[in-house]
Amino acid sequence: MLSLPSDGEAVAPAHAHAARYFTRPGIAYVPIRDAPPARWALIWRTATESTLIRALARVAADIGTLAG
């Protein structure tokens, strides 16, 4: 997704940590101070789903339940 804004083709929201971990020339991160807290979601292509992906999804769901 970061290639689109850096190519001048899009504007996209990003989580605050993106500025720290995904710095790229040509991308400016501007805080959206009044935005509601964001939530994360794990996504994958169903055509490539595997037992490993399903296991990762279960672990992510379990961690989310514990943290939430």
PDB file of C-alpha atoms in Angstrom:
ATOM      1  CA  MET A   1       0.000   0.000   0.000  1.00  0.00           C
ATOM      2  CA  LEU A   2       2.858   2.404   0.666  1.00  0.00           C
ATOM      3  CA  SER A   3       3.912   2.430  -2.963  1.00  0.00           C
ATOM      4  CA  LEU A   4       0.696   4.221  -4.004  1.00  0.00           C
ATOM      5  CA  PRO A   5       1.190   7.318  -1.824  1.00  0.00           C
ATOM      6  CA  SER A   6       4.909   7.459  -2.629  1.00  0.00           C
ATOM      7  CA  ASP A   7       4.041   7.389  -6.348  1.00  0.00           C
ATOM      8  CA  GLY A   8       1.554  10.239  -5.821  1.00  0.00           C
ATOM      9  CA  GLU A   9      -1.420   8.014  -6.662  1.00  0.00           C
ATOM     10  CA  ALA A  10      -3.209   7.892  -3.313  1.00  0.00           C
ATOM     11  CA  VAL A  11      -3.649   9.163   0.205  1.00  0.00           C
ATOM     12  CA  ALA A  12      -4.092   6.464   2.824  1.00  0.00           C
ATOM     13  CA  PRO A  13      -4.566   6.319   6.593  1.00  0.00           C
ATOM     14  CA  ALA A  14      -1.930   4.407   8.532  1.00  0.00           C
ATOM     15  CA  HIS A  15      -1.407   3.480  12.158  1.00  0.00           C
ATOM     16  CA  ALA A  16       0.949   5.729  14.121  1.00  0.00           C
ATOM     17  CA  HIS A  17       3.758   3.154  14.224  1.00  0.00           C
ATOM     18  CA  ALA A  18       4.019   3.208  10.417  1.00  0.00           C
ATOM     19  CA  ALA A  19       6.007   6.438  10.562  1.00  0.00           C
ATOM     20  CA  ARG A  20       8.598   4.667  12.701  1.00  0.00           C
ATOM     21  CA  TYR A  21       8.839   1.356  10.868  1.00  0.00           C
ATOM     22  CA  PHE A  22       7.944   2.210   7.275  1.00  0.00           C
ATOM     23  CA  THR A  23       9.742   5.431   6.463  1.00  0.00           C
ATOM     24  CA  ARG A  24       9.966   6.066   2.752  1.00  0.00           C
ATOM     25  CA  PRO A  25      11.131   9.018   0.708  1.00  0.00           C
ATOM     26  CA  GLY A  26       8.170  10.982  -0.563  1.00  0.00           C
ATOM     27  CA  ILE A  27       5.737   9.928   2.182  1.00  0.00           C
ATOM     28  CA  ALA A  28       4.639  12.364   4.887  1.00  0.00           C
ATOM     29  CA  TYR A  29       2.845  10.981   7.938  1.00  0.00           C
ATOM     30  CA  VAL A  30       0.363  13.491   9.350  1.00  0.00           C
ATOM     31  CA  PRO A  31      -1.406  12.630  12.626  1.00  0.00           C
ATOM     32  CA  ILE A  32      -5.208  12.540  12.557  1.00  0.00           C
ATOM     33  CA  ARG A  33      -5.759  13.648  16.119  1.00  0.00           C
ATOM     34  CA  ASP A  34      -9.551  13.354  16.285  1.00  0.00           C
ATOM     35  CA  ALA A  35      -9.827   9.918  14.658  1.00  0.00           C
ATOM     36  CA  PRO A  36     -11.290   7.099  16.740  1.00  0.00           C
ATOM     37  CA  PRO A  37      -8.887   4.338  17.833  1.00  0.00           C
ATOM     38  CA  ALA A  38      -8.119   1.976  14.983  1.00  0.00           C
ATOM     39  CA  ARG A  39      -8.537  -1.780  15.033  1.00  0.00           C
ATOM     40  CA  TRP A  40      -6.390  -4.342  13.275  1.00  0.00           C
ATOM     41  CA  ALA A  41      -7.567  -7.292  11.232  1.00  0.00           C
ATOM     42  CA  LEU A  42      -5.704 -10.263   9.840  1.00  0.00           C
ATOM     43  CA  ILE A  43      -6.506 -10.891   6.185  1.00  0.00           C
ATOM     44  CA  TRP A  44      -5.351 -13.386   3.568  1.00  0.00           C
ATOM     45  CA  ARG A  45      -6.297 -14.630   0.156  1.00  0.00           C
ATOM     46  CA  THR A  46      -8.679 -17.544   0.517  1.00  0.00           C
ATOM     47  CA  ALA A  47      -7.102 -19.201  -2.534  1.00  0.00           C
ATOM     48  CA  THR A  48      -3.861 -19.616  -0.564  1.00  0.00           C
ATOM     49  CA  GLU A  49      -5.355 -20.519   2.809  1.00  0.00           C
ATOM     50  CA  SER A  50      -3.491 -23.269   4.605  1.00  0.00           C
ATOM     51  CA  THR A  51      -3.430 -24.976   7.977  1.00  0.00           C
ATOM     52  CA  LEU A  52      -0.559 -22.661   8.969  1.00  0.00           C
ATOM     53  CA  ILE A  53      -2.610 -19.553   8.126  1.00  0.00           C
ATOM     54  CA  ARG A  54      -5.625 -20.901  10.037  1.00  0.00           C
ATOM     55  CA  ALA A  55      -3.365 -21.615  13.038  1.00  0.00           C
ATOM     56  CA  LEU A  56      -1.982 -18.069  12.930  1.00  0.00           C
ATOM     57  CA  ALA A  57      -5.538 -16.698  12.766  1.00  0.00           C
ATOM     58  CA  ARG A  58      -6.508 -18.750  15.842  1.00  0.00           C
ATOM     59  CA  VAL A  59      -3.503 -17.469  17.798  1.00  0.00           C
ATOM     60  CA  ALA A  60      -4.221 -13.862  16.757  1.00  0.00           C
ATOM     61  CA  ALA A  61      -7.864 -14.250  17.817  1.00  0.00           C
ATOM     62  CA  ASP A  62      -6.838 -15.739  21.166  1.00  0.00           C
ATOM     63  CA  ILE A  63      -4.372 -12.909  21.828  1.00  0.00           C
ATOM     64  CA  GLY A  64      -6.986 -10.356  20.836  1.00  0.00           C
ATOM     65  CA  THR A  65      -9.477 -11.881  23.268  1.00  0.00           C
ATOM     66  CA  LEU A  66      -6.930 -11.749  26.080  1.00  0.00           C
ATOM     67  CA  ALA A  67      -5.916  -8.154  25.318  1.00  0.00           C
ATOM     68  CA  GLY A  68      -9.440  -6.859  24.657  1.00  0.00           C
TER      69      GLY A  68
END
